[in-house]
Amino acid sequence: MNRVRKVPLRKCVGCQEMKPKAELTRVVRTPEGDIVLDPTGKRNGRGAYLCPSEACLNVAVKRRALERALKTTIPQEIHESLRRQLVGDGHVH
């Protein structure tokens, strides 16, 4: 008997859409307090998920959704760093 694997869903903090975890980019606040992109989805720390698009990142920054999800304040230079990494990875829609 074949079992159907359940696809884990996560909500994008930008557009608020539920999508398969594999389609989203994880942003993590590490135990040391750093804010980084987590391509593996397995790093320790508090995570939030974003669609790999600059539009969703802009919405999340404007609404402070990333800050709420990660329970920390995020300096502007971290937002810029995340934007460069997200757009630079060729994930732009």
N, CA, C and O atoms as a Tinker XYZ file with bonds, in Angstrom:
   372  protein
     1  N      0.841000   -1.185000    0.000000    73     2
     2  CA     0.000000    0.000000    0.000000    64     1     3
     3  C      0.886000    1.249000    0.000000    63     2     4     5
     4  O      1.728000    1.429000    0.880000    81     3
     5  N      0.680000    2.102000   -0.999000    73     3     6
     6  CA     1.473000    3.322000   -1.100000    64     5     7
     7  C      0.887000    4.406000   -0.207000    63     6     8     9
     8  O     -0.315000    4.675000   -0.210000    81     7
     9  N      1.793000    5.020000    0.560000    73     7    10
    10  CA     1.345000    6.110000    1.414000    64     9    11
    11  C      1.573000    7.435000    0.680000    63    10    12    13
    12  O      2.608000    7.622000    0.040000    81    11
    13  N      0.628000    8.333000    0.771000    73    11    14
    14  CA     0.769000    9.654000    0.171000    64    13    15
    15  C      1.476000   10.544000    1.188000    63    14    16    17
    16  O      1.008000   10.728000    2.311000    81    15
    17  N      2.622000   11.095000    0.762000    73    15    18
    18  CA     3.370000   11.964000    1.672000    64    17    19
    19  C      2.699000   13.314000    1.780000    63    18    20    21
    20  O      2.303000   13.908000    0.777000    81    19
    21  N      2.577000   13.787000    2.987000    73    19    22
    22  CA     1.979000   15.088000    3.234000    64    21    23
    23  C      3.025000   16.164000    2.954000    63    22    24    25
    24  O      4.146000   16.090000    3.457000    81    23
    25  N      2.664000   17.147000    2.163000    73    23    26
    26  CA     3.580000   18.239000    1.836000    64    25    27
    27  C      3.452000   19.306000    2.913000    63    26    28    29
    28  O      2.364000   19.842000    3.124000    81    27
    29  N      4.563000   19.626000    3.607000    73    27    30
    30  CA     4.471000   20.658000    4.643000    64    29    31
    31  C      4.209000   22.035000    4.024000    63    30    32    33
    32  O      4.883000   22.436000    3.076000    81    31
    33  N      3.240000   22.740000    4.561000    73    31    34
    34  CA     2.896000   24.079000    4.078000    64    33    35
    35  C      3.356000   25.114000    5.097000    63    34    36    37
    36  O      3.347000   24.867000    6.303000    81    35
    37  N      3.755000   26.273000    4.593000    73    35    38
    38  CA     4.133000   27.384000    5.446000    64    37    39
    39  C      3.516000   28.651000    4.864000    63    38    40    41
    40  O      3.234000   28.720000    3.667000    81    39
    41  N      3.309000   29.652000    5.720000    73    39    42
    42  CA     2.715000   30.913000    5.263000    64    41    43
    43  C      3.813000   31.947000    5.039000    63    42    44    45
    44  O      4.673000   32.163000    5.893000    81    43
    45  N      3.760000   32.578000    3.870000    73    43    46
    46  CA     4.682000   33.671000    3.562000    64    45    47
    47  C      4.301000   34.870000    4.424000    63    46    48    49
    48  O      3.129000   35.245000    4.473000    81    47
    49  N      5.278000   35.481000    5.107000    73    47    50
    50  CA     4.975000   36.633000    5.963000    64    49    51
    51  C      4.702000   37.880000    5.127000    63    50    52    53
    52  O      4.207000   38.877000    5.652000    81    51
    53  N      5.021000   37.835000    3.828000    73    51    54
    54  CA     4.747000   38.976000    2.946000    64    53    55
    55  C      3.331000   38.942000    2.402000    63    54    56    57
    56  O      2.511000   39.798000    2.733000    81    55
    57  N      3.038000   37.935000    1.550000    73    55    58
    58  CA     1.736000   37.884000    0.878000    64    57    59
    59  C      0.680000   37.106000    1.664000    63    58    60    61
    60  O     -0.487000   37.092000    1.272000    81    59
    61  N      1.065000   36.464000    2.757000    73    59    62
    62  CA     0.150000   35.708000    3.623000    64    61    63
    63  C     -0.447000   34.468000    2.956000    63    62    64    65
    64  O     -1.470000   33.956000    3.413000    81    63
    65  N      0.179000   33.977000    1.879000    73    63    66
    66  CA    -0.323000   32.782000    1.205000    64    65    67
    67  C      0.352000   31.540000    1.760000    63    66    68    69
    68  O      1.545000   31.548000    2.065000    81    67
    69  N     -0.430000   30.469000    1.887000    73    67    70
    70  CA     0.118000   29.185000    2.287000    64    69    71
    71  C      0.703000   28.526000    1.043000    63    70    72    73
    72  O      0.028000   28.403000    0.021000    81    71
    73  N      1.965000   28.104000    1.135000    73    71    74
    74  CA     2.631000   27.469000    0.009000    64    73    75
    75  C      3.468000   26.314000    0.524000    63    74    76    77
    76  O      3.798000   26.270000    1.709000    81    75
    77  N      3.820000   25.366000   -0.360000    73    75    78
    78  CA     4.717000   24.286000    0.070000    64    77    79
    79  C      6.028000   24.869000    0.601000    63    78    80    81
    80  O      6.582000   25.811000    0.032000    81    79
    81  N      6.502000   24.301000    1.681000    73    79    82
    82  CA     7.717000   24.775000    2.341000    64    81    83
    83  C      8.894000   24.891000    1.373000    63    82    84    85
    84  O      9.702000   25.814000    1.477000    81    83
    85  N      8.986000   23.946000    0.428000    73    83    86
    86  CA    10.114000   23.924000   -0.511000    64    85    87
    87  C     10.131000   25.139000   -1.443000    63    86    88    89
    88  O     11.189000   25.501000   -1.958000    81    87
    89  N      8.978000   25.769000   -1.664000    73    87    90
    90  CA     8.911000   26.929000   -2.562000    64    89    91
    91  C      9.302000   28.222000   -1.867000    63    90    92    93
    92  O      9.558000   29.227000   -2.531000    81    91
    93  N      9.351000   28.213000   -0.544000    73    91    94
    94  CA     9.608000   29.436000    0.209000    64    93    95
    95  C     11.058000   29.506000    0.673000    63    94    96    97
    96  O     11.751000   28.491000    0.742000    81    95
    97  N     11.502000   30.713000    0.988000    73    95    98
    98  CA    12.837000   30.947000    1.521000    64    97    99
    99  C     12.700000   31.204000    3.014000    63    98   100   101
   100  O     11.864000   32.000000    3.439000    81    99
   101  N     13.518000   30.531000    3.805000    73    99   102
   102  CA    13.455000   30.687000    5.261000    64   101   103
   103  C     14.445000   31.752000    5.706000    63   102   104   105
   104  O     15.608000   31.751000    5.302000    81   103
   105  N     13.962000   32.659000    6.543000    73   103   106
   106  CA    14.812000   33.679000    7.166000    64   105   107
   107  C     14.886000   33.307000    8.637000    63   106   108   109
   108  O     13.857000   33.048000    9.261000    81   107
   109  N     16.092000   33.275000    9.202000    73   107   110
   110  CA    16.280000   32.787000   10.565000    64   109   111
   111  C     16.935000   33.828000   11.455000    63   110   112   113
   112  O     17.852000   34.535000   11.038000    81   111
   113  N     16.448000   33.912000   12.698000    73   111   114
   114  CA    17.182000   34.632000   13.739000    64   113   115
   115  C     17.911000   33.555000   14.515000    63   114   116   117
   116  O     17.295000   32.761000   15.227000    81   115
   117  N     19.226000   33.532000   14.373000    73   115   118
   118  CA    20.031000   32.499000   15.027000    64   117   119
   119  C     20.063000   32.735000   16.527000    63   118   120   121
   120  O     19.735000   33.828000   16.991000    81   119
   121  N     20.460000   31.705000   17.301000    73   119   122
   122  CA    20.578000   31.898000   18.754000    64   121   123
   123  C     21.534000   33.046000   19.128000    63   122   124   125
   124  O     21.418000   33.626000   20.207000    81   123
   125  N     22.479000   33.368000   18.226000    73   123   126
   126  CA    23.406000   34.474000   18.480000    64   125   127
   127  C     22.774000   35.826000   18.151000    63   126   128   129
   128  O     23.349000   36.869000   18.461000    81   127
   129  N     21.591000   35.816000   17.524000    73   127   130
   130  CA    20.900000   37.062000   17.211000    64   129   131
   131  C     21.103000   37.555000   15.790000    63   130   132   133
   132  O     20.623000   38.635000   15.447000    81   131
   133  N     21.807000   36.786000   14.941000    73   131   134
   134  CA    22.015000   37.184000   13.552000    64   133   135
   135  C     20.762000   36.873000   12.735000    63   134   136   137
   136  O     20.051000   35.912000   13.029000    81   135
   137  N     20.493000   37.678000   11.719000    73   135   138
   138  CA    19.376000   37.439000   10.803000    64   137   139
   139  C     19.991000   36.993000    9.473000    63   138   140   141
   140  O     20.718000   37.756000    8.836000    81   139
   141  N     19.699000   35.754000    9.056000    73   139   142
   142  CA    20.308000   35.205000    7.844000    64   141   143
   143  C     19.280000   34.415000    7.036000    63   142   144   145
   144  O     18.271000   33.949000    7.566000    81   143
   145  N     19.563000   34.276000    5.730000    73   143   146
   146  CA    18.763000   33.383000    4.896000    64   145   147
   147  C     19.209000   31.961000    5.180000    63   146   148   149
   148  O     20.394000   31.712000    5.398000    81   147
   149  N     18.275000   31.035000    5.180000    73   147   150
   150  CA    18.570000   29.635000    5.466000    64   149   151
   151  C     18.127000   28.772000    4.290000    63   150   152   153
   152  O     16.993000   28.296000    4.260000    81   151
   153  N     19.022000   28.569000    3.321000    73   151   154
   154  CA    18.634000   27.782000    2.148000    64   153   155
   155  C     18.324000   26.318000    2.485000    63   154   156   157
   156  O     17.547000   25.681000    1.774000    81   155
   157  N     18.912000   25.779000    3.547000    73   155   158
   158  CA    18.677000   24.371000    3.898000    64   157   159
   159  C     17.353000   24.190000    4.628000    63   158   160   161
   160  O     16.766000   23.109000    4.587000    81   159
   161  N     16.873000   25.248000    5.303000    73   159   162
   162  CA    15.643000   25.138000    6.074000    64   161   163
   163  C     15.822000   24.380000    7.375000    63   162   164   165
   164  O     14.842000   23.990000    8.009000    81   163
   165  N     17.085000   24.166000    7.784000    73   163   166
   166  CA    17.343000   23.351000    8.970000    64   165   167
   167  C     18.170000   24.048000   10.049000    63   166   168   169
   168  O     18.487000   23.439000   11.070000    81   167
   169  N     18.523000   25.315000    9.837000    73   167   170
   170  CA    19.353000   26.009000   10.836000    64   169   171
   171  C     18.606000   26.204000   12.135000    63   170   172   173
   172  O     17.385000   26.359000   12.153000    81   171
   173  N     19.359000   26.195000   13.226000    73   171   174
   174  CA    18.763000   26.467000   14.533000    64   173   175
   175  C     18.349000   27.923000   14.606000    63   174   176   177
   176  O     18.997000   28.802000   14.036000    81   175
   177  N     17.269000   28.160000   15.311000    73   175   178
   178  CA    16.821000   29.528000   15.514000    64   177   179
   179  C     15.374000   29.692000   15.131000    63   178   180   181
   180  O     14.723000   28.759000   14.660000    81   179
   181  N     14.884000   30.889000   15.339000    73   179   182
   182  CA    13.486000   31.206000   15.029000    64   181   183
   183  C     13.378000   31.563000   13.559000    63   182   184   185
   184  O     14.116000   32.420000   13.073000    81   183
   185  N     12.470000   30.918000   12.845000    73   183   186
   186  CA    12.368000   31.115000   11.403000    64   185   187
   187  C     11.081000   31.771000   10.963000    63   186   188   189
   188  O     10.056000   31.699000   11.641000    81   187
   189  N     11.158000   32.411000    9.814000    73   187   190
   190  CA     9.994000   32.967000    9.136000    64   189   191
   191  C     10.173000   32.648000    7.658000    63   190   192   193
   192  O     11.299000   32.544000    7.172000    81   191
   193  N      9.074000   32.496000    6.955000    73   191   194
   194  CA     9.145000   32.099000    5.549000    64   193   195
   195  C      8.685000   33.227000    4.651000    63   194   196   197
   196  O      7.741000   33.950000    4.967000    81   195
   197  N      9.381000   33.368000    3.504000    73   195   198
   198  CA     9.085000   34.397000    2.518000    64   197   199
   199  C      9.074000   33.779000    1.131000    63   198   200   201
   200  O      9.868000   32.884000    0.837000    81   199
   201  N      8.172000   34.257000    0.274000    73   199   202
   202  CA     8.260000   33.886000   -1.135000    64   201   203
   203  C      9.585000   34.455000   -1.646000    63   202   204   205
   204  O     10.006000   35.523000   -1.204000    81   203
   205  N     10.240000   33.758000   -2.565000    73   203   206
   206  CA    11.522000   34.282000   -3.061000    64   205   207
   207  C     11.318000   35.411000   -4.060000    63   206   208   209
   208  O     11.796000   35.336000   -5.192000    81   207
   209  N     10.609000   36.456000   -3.645000    73   207   210
   210  CA    10.393000   37.601000   -4.523000    64   209   211
   211  C     10.617000   38.884000   -3.737000    63   210   212   213
   212  O     10.349000   38.961000   -2.538000    81   211
   213  N     11.110000   39.874000   -4.442000    73   211   214
   214  CA    11.375000   41.157000   -3.790000    64   213   215
   215  C     10.074000   41.808000   -3.326000    63   214   216   217
   216  O     10.057000   42.510000   -2.315000    81   215
   217  N      8.979000   41.575000   -4.064000    73   215   218
   218  CA     7.688000   42.164000   -3.700000    64   217   219
   219  C      7.251000   41.695000   -2.314000    63   218   220   221
   220  O      6.819000   42.505000   -1.494000    81   219
   221  N      7.359000   40.389000   -2.047000    73   219   222
   222  CA     6.964000   39.865000   -0.731000    64   221   223
   223  C      7.880000   40.398000    0.371000    63   222   224   225
   224  O      7.418000   40.702000    1.471000    81   223
   225  N      9.170000   40.510000    0.079000    73   223   226
   226  CA    10.096000   41.065000    1.067000    64   225   227
   227  C      9.725000   42.514000    1.376000    63   226   228   229
   228  O      9.733000   42.924000    2.536000    81   227
   229  N      9.397000   43.296000    0.327000    73   227   230
   230  CA     9.016000   44.694000    0.535000    64   229   231
   231  C      7.776000   44.809000    1.413000    63   230   232   233
   232  O      7.722000   45.657000    2.304000    81   231
   233  N      6.776000   43.957000    1.165000    73   231   234
   234  CA     5.550000   43.974000    1.960000    64   233   235
   235  C      5.867000   43.600000    3.409000    63   234   236   237
   236  O      5.378000   44.238000    4.342000    81   235
   237  N      6.687000   42.561000    3.593000    73   235   238
   238  CA     7.041000   42.101000    4.940000    64   237   239
   239  C      7.788000   43.190000    5.713000    63   238   240   241
   240  O      7.565000   43.368000    6.910000    81   239
   241  N      8.670000   43.915000    5.029000    73   239   242
   242  CA     9.419000   44.997000    5.673000    64   241   243
   243  C      8.466000   46.142000    6.028000    63   242   244   245
   244  O      8.512000   46.673000    7.138000    81   243
   245  N      7.605000   46.517000    5.082000    73   243   246
   246  CA     6.686000   47.631000    5.295000    64   245   247
   247  C      5.733000   47.362000    6.458000    63   246   248   249
   248  O      5.466000   48.253000    7.265000    81   247
   249  N      5.222000   46.135000    6.542000    73   247   250
   250  CA     4.272000   45.787000    7.597000    64   249   251
   251  C      4.960000   45.297000    8.873000    63   250   252   253
   252  O      4.295000   44.953000    9.850000    81   251
   253  N      6.294000   45.267000    8.859000    73   251   254
   254  CA     7.095000   44.789000    9.997000    64   253   255
   255  C      6.772000   43.330000   10.341000    63   254   256   257
   256  O      6.926000   42.905000   11.486000    81   255
   257  N      6.327000   42.576000    9.342000    73   255   258
   258  CA     5.941000   41.184000    9.555000    64   257   259
   259  C      7.148000   40.314000    9.909000    63   258   260   261
   260  O      7.048000   39.416000   10.745000    81   259
   261  N      8.285000   40.583000    9.270000    73   259   262
   262  CA     9.497000   39.809000    9.595000    64   261   263
   263  C      9.912000   40.064000   11.034000    63   262   264   265
   264  O     10.281000   39.133000   11.750000    81   263
   265  N      9.853000   41.308000   11.457000    73   263   266
   266  CA    10.240000   41.649000   12.831000    64   265   267
   267  C      9.329000   40.961000   13.839000    63   266   268   269
   268  O      9.798000   40.462000   14.862000    81   267
   269  N      8.020000   40.933000   13.553000    73   267   270
   270  CA     7.081000   40.259000   14.450000    64   269   271
   271  C      7.342000   38.755000   14.468000    63   270   272   273
   272  O      7.359000   38.139000   15.533000    81   271
   273  N      7.543000   38.168000   13.295000    73   271   274
   274  CA     7.740000   36.719000   13.207000    64   273   275
   275  C      9.032000   36.283000   13.903000    63   274   276   277
   276  O      9.076000   35.235000   14.547000    81   275
   277  N     10.078000   37.095000   13.765000    73   275   278
   278  CA    11.369000   36.740000   14.367000    64   277   279
   279  C     11.519000   37.302000   15.779000    63   278   280   281
   280  O     12.513000   37.037000   16.455000    81   279
   281  N     10.530000   38.078000   16.221000    73   279   282
   282  CA    10.515000   38.656000   17.568000    64   281   283
   283  C     11.782000   39.447000   17.883000    63   282   284   285
   284  O     12.383000   39.286000   18.945000    81   283
   285  N     12.175000   40.302000   16.944000    73   283   286
   286  CA    13.342000   41.153000   17.141000    64   285   287
   287  C     13.248000   42.338000   16.194000    63   286   288   289
   288  O     12.522000   42.280000   15.201000    81   287
   289  N     13.975000   43.416000   16.488000    73   287   290
   290  CA    14.028000   44.531000   15.548000    64   289   291
   291  C     15.114000   44.232000   14.525000    63   290   292   293
   292  O     16.162000   43.675000   14.853000    81   291
   293  N     14.851000   44.607000   13.297000    73   291   294
   294  CA    15.790000   44.309000   12.213000    64   293   295
   295  C     16.285000   45.629000   11.631000    63   294   296   297
   296  O     15.487000   46.417000   11.123000    81   295
   297  N     17.608000   45.879000   11.701000    73   295   298
   298  CA    18.152000   47.127000   11.157000    64   297   299
   299  C     18.004000   47.179000    9.629000    63   298   300   301
   300  O     17.898000   46.144000    8.971000    81   299
   301  N     18.000000   48.390000    9.081000    73   299   302
   302  CA    17.828000   48.590000    7.642000    64   301   303
   303  C     18.890000   47.849000    6.829000    63   302   304   305
   304  O     18.589000   47.312000    5.763000    81   303
   305  N     20.129000   47.818000    7.323000    73   303   306
   306  CA    21.190000   47.156000    6.541000    64   305   307
   307  C     20.945000   45.649000    6.415000    63   306   308   309
   308  O     21.350000   45.038000    5.426000    81   307
   309  N     20.288000   45.050000    7.403000    73   307   310
   310  CA    19.939000   43.621000    7.310000    64   309   311
   311  C     18.870000   43.423000    6.245000    63   310   312   313
   312  O     18.932000   42.462000    5.477000    81   311
   313  N     17.881000   44.329000    6.190000    73   311   314
   314  CA    16.857000   44.256000    5.141000    64   313   315
   315  C     17.514000   44.326000    3.764000    63   314   316   317
   316  O     17.163000   43.566000    2.862000    81   315
   317  N     18.478000   45.251000    3.606000    73   315   318
   318  CA    19.163000   45.405000    2.318000    64   317   319
   319  C     19.968000   44.149000    1.975000    63   318   320   321
   320  O     19.988000   43.713000    0.824000    81   319
   321  N     20.627000   43.576000    2.975000    73   319   322
   322  CA    21.399000   42.354000    2.772000    64   321   323
   323  C     20.488000   41.204000    2.329000    63   322   324   325
   324  O     20.819000   40.465000    1.401000    81   323
   325  N     19.337000   41.058000    3.001000    73   323   326
   326  CA    18.382000   40.013000    2.623000    64   325   327
   327  C     17.882000   40.231000    1.194000    63   326   328   329
   328  O     17.742000   39.280000    0.425000    81   327
   329  N     17.615000   41.496000    0.846000    73   327   330
   330  CA    17.127000   41.819000   -0.499000    64   329   331
   331  C     18.173000   41.429000   -1.538000    63   330   332   333
   332  O     17.839000   40.825000   -2.557000    81   331
   333  N     19.442000   41.772000   -1.287000    73   331   334
   334  CA    20.511000   41.431000   -2.234000    64   333   335
   335  C     20.638000   39.918000   -2.391000    63   334   336   337
   336  O     20.787000   39.417000   -3.505000    81   335
   337  N     20.580000   39.193000   -1.277000    73   335   338
   338  CA    20.705000   37.733000   -1.337000    64   337   339
   339  C     19.515000   37.108000   -2.061000    63   338   340   341
   340  O     19.686000   36.191000   -2.865000    81   339
   341  N     18.326000   37.596000   -1.783000    73   339   342
   342  CA    17.110000   37.051000   -2.383000    64   341   343
   343  C     17.093000   37.313000   -3.886000    63   342   344   345
   344  O     16.827000   36.405000   -4.673000    81   343
   345  N     17.375000   38.546000   -4.282000    73   343   346
   346  CA    17.359000   38.900000   -5.690000    64   345   347
   347  C     18.583000   38.335000   -6.405000    63   346   348   349
   348  O     18.491000   37.912000   -7.558000    81   347
   349  N     19.714000   38.330000   -5.730000    73   347   350
   350  CA    20.955000   37.837000   -6.323000    64   349   351
   351  C     20.960000   36.340000   -6.573000    63   350   352   353
   352  O     21.750000   35.861000   -7.387000    81   351
   353  N     20.096000   35.581000   -5.893000    73   351   354
   354  CA    20.049000   34.138000   -6.071000    64   353   355
   355  C     19.314000   33.718000   -7.343000    63   354   356   357
   356  O     19.225000   32.530000   -7.651000    81   355
   357  N     18.788000   34.699000   -8.079000    73   355   358
   358  CA    18.052000   34.365000   -9.293000    64   357   359
   359  C     16.664000   33.815000   -9.020000    63   358   360   361
   360  O     16.087000   33.138000   -9.870000    81   359
   361  N     16.119000   34.100000   -7.835000    73   359   362
   362  CA    14.805000   33.588000   -7.474000    64   361   363
   363  C     13.684000   34.582000   -7.792000    63   362   364   365
   364  O     12.543000   34.378000   -7.378000    81   363
   365  N     13.997000   35.645000   -8.517000    73   363   366
   366  CA    13.010000   36.697000   -8.733000    64   365   367
   367  C     11.898000   36.196000   -9.646000    63   366   368   369
   368  O     12.159000   35.559000  -10.666000    81   367
   369  N     10.651000   36.493000   -9.268000    73   367   370
   370  CA     9.494000   36.093000  -10.096000    64   369   371
   371  C      9.151000   37.179000  -11.065000    63   370   372
   372  O      8.211000   37.035000  -11.847000    81   371
